[in-house]
Coordinates of C-alpha atoms and ligand atoms in Angstrom, one line a residue:
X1 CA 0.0 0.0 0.0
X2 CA 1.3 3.5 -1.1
X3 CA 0.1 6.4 1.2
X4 CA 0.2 10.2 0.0
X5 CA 0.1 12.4 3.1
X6 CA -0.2 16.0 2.5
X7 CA -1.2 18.9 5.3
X8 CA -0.2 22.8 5.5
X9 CA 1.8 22.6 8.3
X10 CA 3.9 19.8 9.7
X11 CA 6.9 19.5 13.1
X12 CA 9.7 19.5 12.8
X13 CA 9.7 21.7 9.9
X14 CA 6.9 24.6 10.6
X15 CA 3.9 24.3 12.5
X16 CA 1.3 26.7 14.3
X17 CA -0.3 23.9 16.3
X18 CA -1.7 20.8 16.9
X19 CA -2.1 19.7 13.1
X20 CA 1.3 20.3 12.6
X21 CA 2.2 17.8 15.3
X22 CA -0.3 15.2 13.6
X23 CA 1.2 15.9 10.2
X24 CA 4.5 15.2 11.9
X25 CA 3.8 11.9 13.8
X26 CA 1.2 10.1 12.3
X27 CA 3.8 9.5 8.5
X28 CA 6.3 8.2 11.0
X29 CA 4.3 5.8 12.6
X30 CA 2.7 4.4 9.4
X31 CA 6.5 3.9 8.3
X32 CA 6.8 2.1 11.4
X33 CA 4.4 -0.2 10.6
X34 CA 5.5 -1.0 7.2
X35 CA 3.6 1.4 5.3
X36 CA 5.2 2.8 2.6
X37 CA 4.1 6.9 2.7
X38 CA 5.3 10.2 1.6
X39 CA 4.0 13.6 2.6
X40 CA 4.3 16.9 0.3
X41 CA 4.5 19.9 1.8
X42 CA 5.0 23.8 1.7
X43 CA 8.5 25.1 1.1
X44 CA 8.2 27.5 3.9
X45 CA 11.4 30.1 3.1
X46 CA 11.6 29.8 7.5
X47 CA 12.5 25.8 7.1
X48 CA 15.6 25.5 9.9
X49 CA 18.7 25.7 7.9
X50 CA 19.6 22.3 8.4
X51 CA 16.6 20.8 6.9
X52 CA 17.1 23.1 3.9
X53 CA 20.6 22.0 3.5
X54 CA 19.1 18.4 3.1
X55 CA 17.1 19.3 0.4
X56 CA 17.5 18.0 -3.0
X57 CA 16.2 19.7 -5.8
X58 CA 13.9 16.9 -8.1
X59 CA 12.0 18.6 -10.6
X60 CA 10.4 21.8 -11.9
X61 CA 7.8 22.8 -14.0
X62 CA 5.3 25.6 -14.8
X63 CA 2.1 25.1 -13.1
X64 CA -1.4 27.0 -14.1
X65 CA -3.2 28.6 -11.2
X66 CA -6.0 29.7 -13.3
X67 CA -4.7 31.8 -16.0
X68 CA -1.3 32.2 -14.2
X69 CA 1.7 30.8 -15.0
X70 CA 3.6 29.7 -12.0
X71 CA 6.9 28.2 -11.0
X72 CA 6.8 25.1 -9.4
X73 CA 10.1 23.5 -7.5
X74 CA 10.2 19.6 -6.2
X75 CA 12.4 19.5 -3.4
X76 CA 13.1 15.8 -1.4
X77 CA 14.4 15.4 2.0
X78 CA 14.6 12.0 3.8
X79 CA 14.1 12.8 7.4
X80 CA 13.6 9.6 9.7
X81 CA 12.8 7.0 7.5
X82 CA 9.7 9.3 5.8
X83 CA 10.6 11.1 2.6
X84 CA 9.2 14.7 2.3
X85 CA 9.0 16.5 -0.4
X86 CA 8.4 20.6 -0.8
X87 CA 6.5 22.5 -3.2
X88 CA 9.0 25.4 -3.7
X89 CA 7.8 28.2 -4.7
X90 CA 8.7 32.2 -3.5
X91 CA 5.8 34.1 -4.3
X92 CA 3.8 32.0 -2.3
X93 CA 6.0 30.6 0.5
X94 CA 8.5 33.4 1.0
X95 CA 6.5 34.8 3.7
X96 CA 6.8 35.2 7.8
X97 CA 4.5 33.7 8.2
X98 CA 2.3 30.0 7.6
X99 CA -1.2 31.8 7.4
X100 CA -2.6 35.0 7.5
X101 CA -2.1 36.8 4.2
X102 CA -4.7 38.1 1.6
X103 CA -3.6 35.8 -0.7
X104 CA -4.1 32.7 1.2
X105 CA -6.6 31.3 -1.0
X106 CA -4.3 31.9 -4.0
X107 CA -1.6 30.2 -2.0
X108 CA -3.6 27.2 -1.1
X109 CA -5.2 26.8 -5.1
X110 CA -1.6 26.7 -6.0
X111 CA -0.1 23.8 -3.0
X112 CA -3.8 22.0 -3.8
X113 CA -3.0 21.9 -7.7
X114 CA 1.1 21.1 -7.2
X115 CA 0.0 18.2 -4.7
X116 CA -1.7 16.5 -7.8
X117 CA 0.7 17.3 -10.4
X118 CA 3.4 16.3 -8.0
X119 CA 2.5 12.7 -8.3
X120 CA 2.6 12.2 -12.1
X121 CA 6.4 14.2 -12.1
X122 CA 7.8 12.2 -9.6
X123 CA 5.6 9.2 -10.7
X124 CA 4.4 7.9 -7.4
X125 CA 0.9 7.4 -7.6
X126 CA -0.7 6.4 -4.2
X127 CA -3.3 4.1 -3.0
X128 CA -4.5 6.3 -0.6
X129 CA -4.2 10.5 -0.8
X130 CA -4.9 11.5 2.9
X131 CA -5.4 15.0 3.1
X132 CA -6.2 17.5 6.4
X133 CA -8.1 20.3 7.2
X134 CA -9.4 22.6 4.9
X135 CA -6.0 24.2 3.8
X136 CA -5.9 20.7 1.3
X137 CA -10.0 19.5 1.4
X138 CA -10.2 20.7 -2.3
X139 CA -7.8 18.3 -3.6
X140 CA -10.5 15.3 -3.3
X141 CA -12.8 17.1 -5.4
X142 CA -10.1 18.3 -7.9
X143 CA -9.2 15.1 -8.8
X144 CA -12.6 13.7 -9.6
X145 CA -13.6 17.3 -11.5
X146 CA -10.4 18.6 -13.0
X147 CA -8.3 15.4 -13.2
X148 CA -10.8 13.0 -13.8
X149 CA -9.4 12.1 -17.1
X150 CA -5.7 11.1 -15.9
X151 CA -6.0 7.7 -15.8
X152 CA -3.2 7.1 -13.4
X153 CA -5.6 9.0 -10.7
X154 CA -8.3 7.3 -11.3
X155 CA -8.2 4.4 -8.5
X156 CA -6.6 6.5 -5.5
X157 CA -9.2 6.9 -2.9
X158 CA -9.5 10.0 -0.9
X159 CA -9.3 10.5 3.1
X160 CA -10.2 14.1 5.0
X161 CA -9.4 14.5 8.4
X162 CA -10.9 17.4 9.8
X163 CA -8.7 18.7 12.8
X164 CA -11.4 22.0 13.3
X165 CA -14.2 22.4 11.8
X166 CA -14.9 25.8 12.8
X167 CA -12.1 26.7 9.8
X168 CA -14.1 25.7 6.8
X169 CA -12.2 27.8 3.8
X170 CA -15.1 29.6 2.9
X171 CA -14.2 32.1 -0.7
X172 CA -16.1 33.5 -3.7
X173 CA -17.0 31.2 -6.4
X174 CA -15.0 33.3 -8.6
X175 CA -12.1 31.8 -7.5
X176 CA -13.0 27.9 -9.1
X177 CA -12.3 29.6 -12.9
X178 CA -10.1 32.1 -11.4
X179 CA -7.3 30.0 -9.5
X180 CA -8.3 26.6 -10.3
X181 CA -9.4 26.5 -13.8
X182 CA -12.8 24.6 -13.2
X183 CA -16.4 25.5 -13.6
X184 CA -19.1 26.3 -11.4
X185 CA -21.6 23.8 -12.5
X186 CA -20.8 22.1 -9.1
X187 CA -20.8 25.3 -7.0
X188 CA -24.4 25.9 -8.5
X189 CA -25.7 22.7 -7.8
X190 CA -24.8 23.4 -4.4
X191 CA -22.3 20.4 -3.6
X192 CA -19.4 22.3 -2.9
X193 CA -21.8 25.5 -1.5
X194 CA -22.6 26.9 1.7
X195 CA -24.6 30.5 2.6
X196 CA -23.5 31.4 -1.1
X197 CA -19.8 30.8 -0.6
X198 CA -17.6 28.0 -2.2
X199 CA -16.8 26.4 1.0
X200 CA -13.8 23.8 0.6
X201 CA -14.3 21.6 4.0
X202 CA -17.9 21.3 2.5
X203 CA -15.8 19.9 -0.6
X204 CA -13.6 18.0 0.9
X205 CA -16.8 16.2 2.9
X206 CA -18.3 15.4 -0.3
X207 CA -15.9 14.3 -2.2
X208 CA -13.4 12.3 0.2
X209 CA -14.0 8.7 -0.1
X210 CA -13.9 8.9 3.7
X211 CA -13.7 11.6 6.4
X212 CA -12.7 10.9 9.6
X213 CA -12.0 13.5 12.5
X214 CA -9.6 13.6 15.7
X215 CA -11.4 11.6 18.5
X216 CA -15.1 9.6 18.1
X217 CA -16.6 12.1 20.8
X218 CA -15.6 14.8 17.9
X219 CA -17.1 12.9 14.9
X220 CA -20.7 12.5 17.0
X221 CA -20.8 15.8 18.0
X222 CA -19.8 17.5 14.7
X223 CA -23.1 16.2 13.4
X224 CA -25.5 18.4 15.6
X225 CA -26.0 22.1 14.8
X226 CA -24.0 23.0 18.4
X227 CA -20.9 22.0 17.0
X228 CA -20.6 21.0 13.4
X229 CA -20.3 24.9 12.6
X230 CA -23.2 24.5 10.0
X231 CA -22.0 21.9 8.0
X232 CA -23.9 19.5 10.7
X233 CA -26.6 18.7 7.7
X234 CA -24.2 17.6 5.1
X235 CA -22.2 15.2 8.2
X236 CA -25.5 13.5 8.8
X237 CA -26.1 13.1 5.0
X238 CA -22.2 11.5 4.9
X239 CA -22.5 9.6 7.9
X240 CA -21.3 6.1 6.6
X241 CA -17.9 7.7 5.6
X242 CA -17.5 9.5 8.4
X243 CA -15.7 7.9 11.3
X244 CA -13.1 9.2 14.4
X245 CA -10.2 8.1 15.5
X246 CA -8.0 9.5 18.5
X247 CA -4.6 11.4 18.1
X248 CA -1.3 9.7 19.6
X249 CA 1.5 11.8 20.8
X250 CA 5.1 12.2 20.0
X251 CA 5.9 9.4 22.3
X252 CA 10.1 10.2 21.2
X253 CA 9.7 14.0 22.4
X254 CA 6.9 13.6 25.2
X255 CA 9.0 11.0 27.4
X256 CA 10.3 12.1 31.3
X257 CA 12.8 9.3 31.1
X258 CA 14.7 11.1 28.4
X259 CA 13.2 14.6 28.1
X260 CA 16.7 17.0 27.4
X261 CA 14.1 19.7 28.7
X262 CA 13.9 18.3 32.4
X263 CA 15.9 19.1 35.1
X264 CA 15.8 15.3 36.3
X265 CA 13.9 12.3 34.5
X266 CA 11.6 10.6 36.1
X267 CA 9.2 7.6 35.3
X268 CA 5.9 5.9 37.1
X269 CA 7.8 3.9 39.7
X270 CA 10.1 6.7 40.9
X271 CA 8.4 10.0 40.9
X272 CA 11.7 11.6 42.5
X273 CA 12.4 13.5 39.7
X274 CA 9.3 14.9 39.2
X275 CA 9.4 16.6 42.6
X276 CA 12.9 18.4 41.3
X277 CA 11.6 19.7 38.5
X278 CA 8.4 20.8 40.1
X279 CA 11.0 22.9 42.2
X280 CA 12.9 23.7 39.2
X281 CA 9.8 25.2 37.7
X282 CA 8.6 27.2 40.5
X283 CA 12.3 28.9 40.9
X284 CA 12.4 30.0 37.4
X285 CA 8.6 31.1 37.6
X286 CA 9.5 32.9 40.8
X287 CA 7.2 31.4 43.1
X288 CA 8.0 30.2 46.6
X289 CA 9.3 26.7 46.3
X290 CA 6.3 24.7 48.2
X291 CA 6.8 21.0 47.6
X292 CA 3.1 20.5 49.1
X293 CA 1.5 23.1 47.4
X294 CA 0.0 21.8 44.0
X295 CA 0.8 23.8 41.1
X296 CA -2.6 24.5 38.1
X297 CA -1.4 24.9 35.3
X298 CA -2.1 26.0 31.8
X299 CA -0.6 25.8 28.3
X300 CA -2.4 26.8 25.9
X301 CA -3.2 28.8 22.7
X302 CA -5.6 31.4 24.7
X303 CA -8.1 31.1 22.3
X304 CA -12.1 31.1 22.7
X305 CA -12.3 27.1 21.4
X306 CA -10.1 26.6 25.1
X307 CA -12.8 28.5 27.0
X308 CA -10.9 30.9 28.6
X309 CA -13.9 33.1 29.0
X310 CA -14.3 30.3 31.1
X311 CA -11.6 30.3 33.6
X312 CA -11.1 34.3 33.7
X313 CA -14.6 34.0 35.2
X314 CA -13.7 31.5 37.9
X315 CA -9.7 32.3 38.5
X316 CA -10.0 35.0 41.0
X317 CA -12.0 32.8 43.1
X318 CA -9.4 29.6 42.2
X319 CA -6.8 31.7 43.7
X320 CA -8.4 31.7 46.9
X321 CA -7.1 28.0 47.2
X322 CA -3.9 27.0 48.5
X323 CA -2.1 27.0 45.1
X324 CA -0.2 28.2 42.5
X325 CA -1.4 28.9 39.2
X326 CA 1.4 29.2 36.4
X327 CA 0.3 30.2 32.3
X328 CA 2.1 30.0 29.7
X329 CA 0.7 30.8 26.5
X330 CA -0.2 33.5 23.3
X331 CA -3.7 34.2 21.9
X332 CA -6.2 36.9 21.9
X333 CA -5.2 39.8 23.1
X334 CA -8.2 40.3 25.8
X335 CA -7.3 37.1 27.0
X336 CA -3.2 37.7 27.2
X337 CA -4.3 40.7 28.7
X338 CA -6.4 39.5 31.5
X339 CA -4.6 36.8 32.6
X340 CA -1.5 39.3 33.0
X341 CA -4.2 41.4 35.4
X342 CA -5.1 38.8 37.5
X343 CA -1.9 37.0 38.3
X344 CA -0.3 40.6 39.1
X345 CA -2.7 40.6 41.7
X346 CA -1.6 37.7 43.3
X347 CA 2.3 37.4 42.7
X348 CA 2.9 35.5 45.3
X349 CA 0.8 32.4 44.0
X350 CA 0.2 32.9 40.1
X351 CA 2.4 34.0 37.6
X352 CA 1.1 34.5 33.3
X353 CA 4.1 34.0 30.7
X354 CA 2.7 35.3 27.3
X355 CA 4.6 33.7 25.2
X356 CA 5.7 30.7 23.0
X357 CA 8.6 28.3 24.7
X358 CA 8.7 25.1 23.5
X359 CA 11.4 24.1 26.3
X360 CA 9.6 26.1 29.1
X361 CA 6.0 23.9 28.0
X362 CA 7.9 20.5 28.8
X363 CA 9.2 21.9 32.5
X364 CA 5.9 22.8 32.9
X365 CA 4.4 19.4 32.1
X366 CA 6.4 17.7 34.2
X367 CA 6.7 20.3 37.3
X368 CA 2.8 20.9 37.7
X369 CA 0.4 18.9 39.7
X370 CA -2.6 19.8 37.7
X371 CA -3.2 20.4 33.8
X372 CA -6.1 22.7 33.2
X373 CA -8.2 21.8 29.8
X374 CA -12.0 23.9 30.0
X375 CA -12.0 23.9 25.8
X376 CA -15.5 24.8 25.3
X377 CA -15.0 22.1 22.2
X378 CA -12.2 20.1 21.3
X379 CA -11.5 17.8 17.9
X380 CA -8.6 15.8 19.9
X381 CA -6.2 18.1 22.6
X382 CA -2.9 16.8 22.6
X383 CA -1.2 18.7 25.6
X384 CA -4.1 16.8 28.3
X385 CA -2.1 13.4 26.9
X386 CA 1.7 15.1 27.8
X387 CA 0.5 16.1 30.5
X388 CA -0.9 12.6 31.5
X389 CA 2.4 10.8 30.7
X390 CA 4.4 13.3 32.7
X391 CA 2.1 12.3 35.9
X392 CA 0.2 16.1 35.7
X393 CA -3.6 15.4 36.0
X394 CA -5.7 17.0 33.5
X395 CA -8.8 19.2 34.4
X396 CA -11.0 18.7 31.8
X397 CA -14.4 19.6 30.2
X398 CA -15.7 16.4 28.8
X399 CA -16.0 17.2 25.3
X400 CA -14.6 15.6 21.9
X401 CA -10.6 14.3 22.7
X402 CA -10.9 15.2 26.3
X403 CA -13.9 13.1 27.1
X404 CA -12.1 10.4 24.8
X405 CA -8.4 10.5 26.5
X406 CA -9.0 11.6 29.9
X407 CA -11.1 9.2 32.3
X408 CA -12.3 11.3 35.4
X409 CA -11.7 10.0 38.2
X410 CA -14.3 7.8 40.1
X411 CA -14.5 7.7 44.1
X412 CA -15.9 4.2 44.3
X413 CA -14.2 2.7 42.0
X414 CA -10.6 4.2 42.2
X415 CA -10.6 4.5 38.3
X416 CA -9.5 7.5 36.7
X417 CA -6.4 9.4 34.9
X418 CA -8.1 13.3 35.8
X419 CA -10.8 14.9 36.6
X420 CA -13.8 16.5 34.7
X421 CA -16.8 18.6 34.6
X422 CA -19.9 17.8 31.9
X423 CA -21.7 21.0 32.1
X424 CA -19.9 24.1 30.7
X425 CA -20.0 26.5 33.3
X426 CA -17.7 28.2 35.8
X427 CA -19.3 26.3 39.0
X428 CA -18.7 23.1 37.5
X429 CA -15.1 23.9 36.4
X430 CA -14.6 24.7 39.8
X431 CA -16.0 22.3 41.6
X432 CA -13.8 19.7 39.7
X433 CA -10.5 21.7 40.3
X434 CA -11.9 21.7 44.1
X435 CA -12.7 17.7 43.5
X436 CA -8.4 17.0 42.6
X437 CA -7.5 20.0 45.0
X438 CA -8.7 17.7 48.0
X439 CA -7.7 14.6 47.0
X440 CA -4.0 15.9 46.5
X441 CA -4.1 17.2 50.0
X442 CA -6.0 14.4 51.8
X443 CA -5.2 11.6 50.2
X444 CA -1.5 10.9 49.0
X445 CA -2.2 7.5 47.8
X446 CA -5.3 8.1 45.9
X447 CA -3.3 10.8 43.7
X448 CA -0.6 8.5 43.1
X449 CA -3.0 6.0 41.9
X450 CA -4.6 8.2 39.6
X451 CA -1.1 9.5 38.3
X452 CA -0.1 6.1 38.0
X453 CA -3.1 5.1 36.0
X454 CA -2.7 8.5 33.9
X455 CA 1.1 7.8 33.0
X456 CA 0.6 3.9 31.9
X457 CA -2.6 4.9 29.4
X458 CA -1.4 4.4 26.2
X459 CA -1.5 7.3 24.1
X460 CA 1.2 6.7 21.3
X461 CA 0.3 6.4 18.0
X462 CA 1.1 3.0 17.7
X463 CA -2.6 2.4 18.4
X464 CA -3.9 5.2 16.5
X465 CA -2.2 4.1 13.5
X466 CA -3.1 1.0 13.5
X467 CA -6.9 3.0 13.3
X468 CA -5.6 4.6 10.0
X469 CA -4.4 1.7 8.5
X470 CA -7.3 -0.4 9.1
X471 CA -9.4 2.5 7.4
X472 CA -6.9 2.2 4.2
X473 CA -7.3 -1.4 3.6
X474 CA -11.5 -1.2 4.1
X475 CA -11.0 1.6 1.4
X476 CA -8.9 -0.3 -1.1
X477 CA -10.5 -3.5 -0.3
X478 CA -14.7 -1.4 -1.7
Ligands
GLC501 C1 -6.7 21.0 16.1 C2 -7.7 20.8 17.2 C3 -7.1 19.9 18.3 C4 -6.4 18.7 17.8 C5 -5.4 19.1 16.7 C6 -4.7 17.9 16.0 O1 -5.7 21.9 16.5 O2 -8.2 22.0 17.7 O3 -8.1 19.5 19.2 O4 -5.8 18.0 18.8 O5 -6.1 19.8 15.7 O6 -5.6 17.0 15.4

């Protein structure tokens, strides 16, 4: 079996969030297992220098984006067993940034068309062309409406994963003639249509051979009008081809036995080290070092979708506890802003780092007690899974990934990795922060239990693969 893999973003190379880290594990793990894959990417001009010293220059050609005429560069880079290869060009990649620009569209009509044309110049043709998020969800439909008559195409099936549905892609019809040289016959039917906009997750829904999203809790949900962001009707319509499956993590870069970002490694039977670097992190935070007083913490994009809103409500109130409350994270500005406000006012107990620090995010998974997660929705969440292997409880709201990966804990039963509140509001938020506050005072041995429970889950993508590949061979095998 021959996989295609093709996202916008993708770790080690460039990467905004969580897709990024998808694009960059799940390749490597279907290598792993035997599967023989290759993912295409952007040629970001901000690809580290050593990467770009790797690259190997395979072909060029002109490529039409509508009536332009643009250059088009193959580069190849084998990088851990996976062979990448970058759609070069400067016009469109030479930026500082991944997103953001007014030519986005443009930019992703041209990556969309150079994915397909890529595989007849390098003349790998896959069995399966997974594509993600709406950055790439034209491509299904380009190949059965613009490419339809390339015979080599014709038998490679289609998978979408949607990471977010709330970022649909949503642009005039002008630009199907205008950037990728189809018609509109499709657009005016209504297939690839939605509130009079050519929507490309709407595409990519239609014509995927299957669509699967982050976690099962995401794929139910998606289909009801709370959450599917208006495209709930056609998910319900596609709901044979539409399946979830659960994210792993790095399991190579998210380890406290060999984490170079630790103070001191640590693993489930010897929690030593975690004690040093919960001291670690509260010296460089500069909070009084208090081995017995648990430290909350959060990192985050601060974004709406993590229900912020949420926790600015109920912090002022948290702080009233005997704890420490460390942030680190960028976002909306009202949101950076207010969690500055509040943690000035208690320096002593809560400190906000605005910012983006890879390093500092690992110290903080393995020096804090408790891992706050109160997404008002979440497709997957990757950080309440680090956090769980590093022996940090989560605090979650049990929605999409969370209510998938984290298990509340249960006090007849002794069950649980974390803890977890149903109903979105700030009393229940804080009654489950209260819930883990207690138990880490009171009861020792109960914590450790859950921690133990938390760190032993499985969540590397060994499983999770096995998911994918499973979906691949139902697909060739229709
Ligand atoms: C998006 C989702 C997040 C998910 C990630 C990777 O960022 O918001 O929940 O974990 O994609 O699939």
């Amino acid at each position: 079996m021959k996989v295609l893999y093709t996202a916008f973003e993708c770790a080690p190379f460039f990467k905004t969030g969580g897709l990024g880290d998808v694009a960059g594990a799940l390749p490597k793990a279907l290598h792993k297992k035997g599967i023989e894959t290759i993912v295409v990417l952007p040629y970001f001009s901000f690809i580290p220098d050593r990467f770009k010293d790797e690259c190997q220059d395979v072909a060029n050609f002109t490529l039409e984006v509508g009536w332009r005429q643009q250059y088009c560069g193959i580069k190849q880079l084998d990088f851990q067993g996976i062979r990448y290869y970058f759609i070069d060009n400067l016009y469109y990649f030479d930026r500082a940034e991944i997103y953001g620009y007014d030519d986005d569209v443009e930019r992703f009509a041209f990556f969309q068309l150079a994915v397909i044309e890529l595989m007849n110049r390098i003349d790998y043709i896959p069995d399966v062309l997974h594509v993600n998020d709406y950055h790439t969800a034209m491509i299904p439909f380009l190949l059965k409406e613009k490419y339809h008559w390339v015979e080599e195409y014709q038998a490679i099936r289609t998978v979408l994963t949607i990471h977010n549905i709330e970022f649909q892609g949503q642009y005039s019809s002008e630009i199907l003639g205008d950037l990728f040289g189809v018609g509109q016959r499709r657009y005016n039917e209504g297939v690839i249509r939605w509130h009079n906009q050519l929507n490309f997750m709407k595409a990519g829904i239609a014509y995927a051979n299957h669509v699967n999203t982050v976690s099962p809790s995401y794929a139910e949900e998606i289909k009801t009008s709370e959450f599917g962001a208006g495209l709930e009707i056609i998910l319900q319509m596609e709901h044979q081809k539409l399946s979830g499956i659960l994210n792993g993590i790095d399991y190579e870069t998210n380890d406290p036995t060999t984490d170079p970002s630790l103070v001191a490694h640590f693993e489930v039977d010897d929690l030593t080290g975690k004690g040093l670097n919960k001291a670690e992190l509260q010296r460089i935070m500069g909070l009084p070092e208090k081995s017995d007083v648990p430290i909350v913490a959060v990192v985050s994009r601060l974004t709406y979708q993590k229900g912020f809103h949420l926790l600015l409500e109920e912090l002022e109130h948290l702080l009233q506890f005997d704890l420490q409350f460390v942030l680190l994270g960028t976002g909306d500005p009202r949101f950076e802003a207010a969690f500055r406000q509040i943690t000035a006012r208690y320096p002593e107990k809560s400190v906000a780092k605005i910012t983006f620090d890879v390093t500092l995010a690992q110290k903080i998974y393995a020096g804090a007690d408790l891992f706050l997660m109160p997404s008002s929705f979440e497709p997957c969440g990757l950080s309440q899974m680090i956090a769980m292997r590093y022996g940090t409880l989560p605090v979650v709201h049990e929605i999409g990934g969370l209510k998938d990966s984290v298990h509340p804990f249960n006090p007849v039963t002794g069950a649980g990795t974390g803890f977890g509140f149903e109903e979105f509001t700030g009393f229940y938020l804080t009654q489950s922060v209260k819930q883990a506050l207690e138990l880490y005072q009171k009861s020792p041995n109960v914590w450790k239990k859950i921690q133990r429970q938390a760190m032993t889950t499985d969540f590397s993508w060994d499983t999770s693969c096995q998911s994918y590949i499973d979906l691949y061979n139902r697909l060739l095998s229709k």
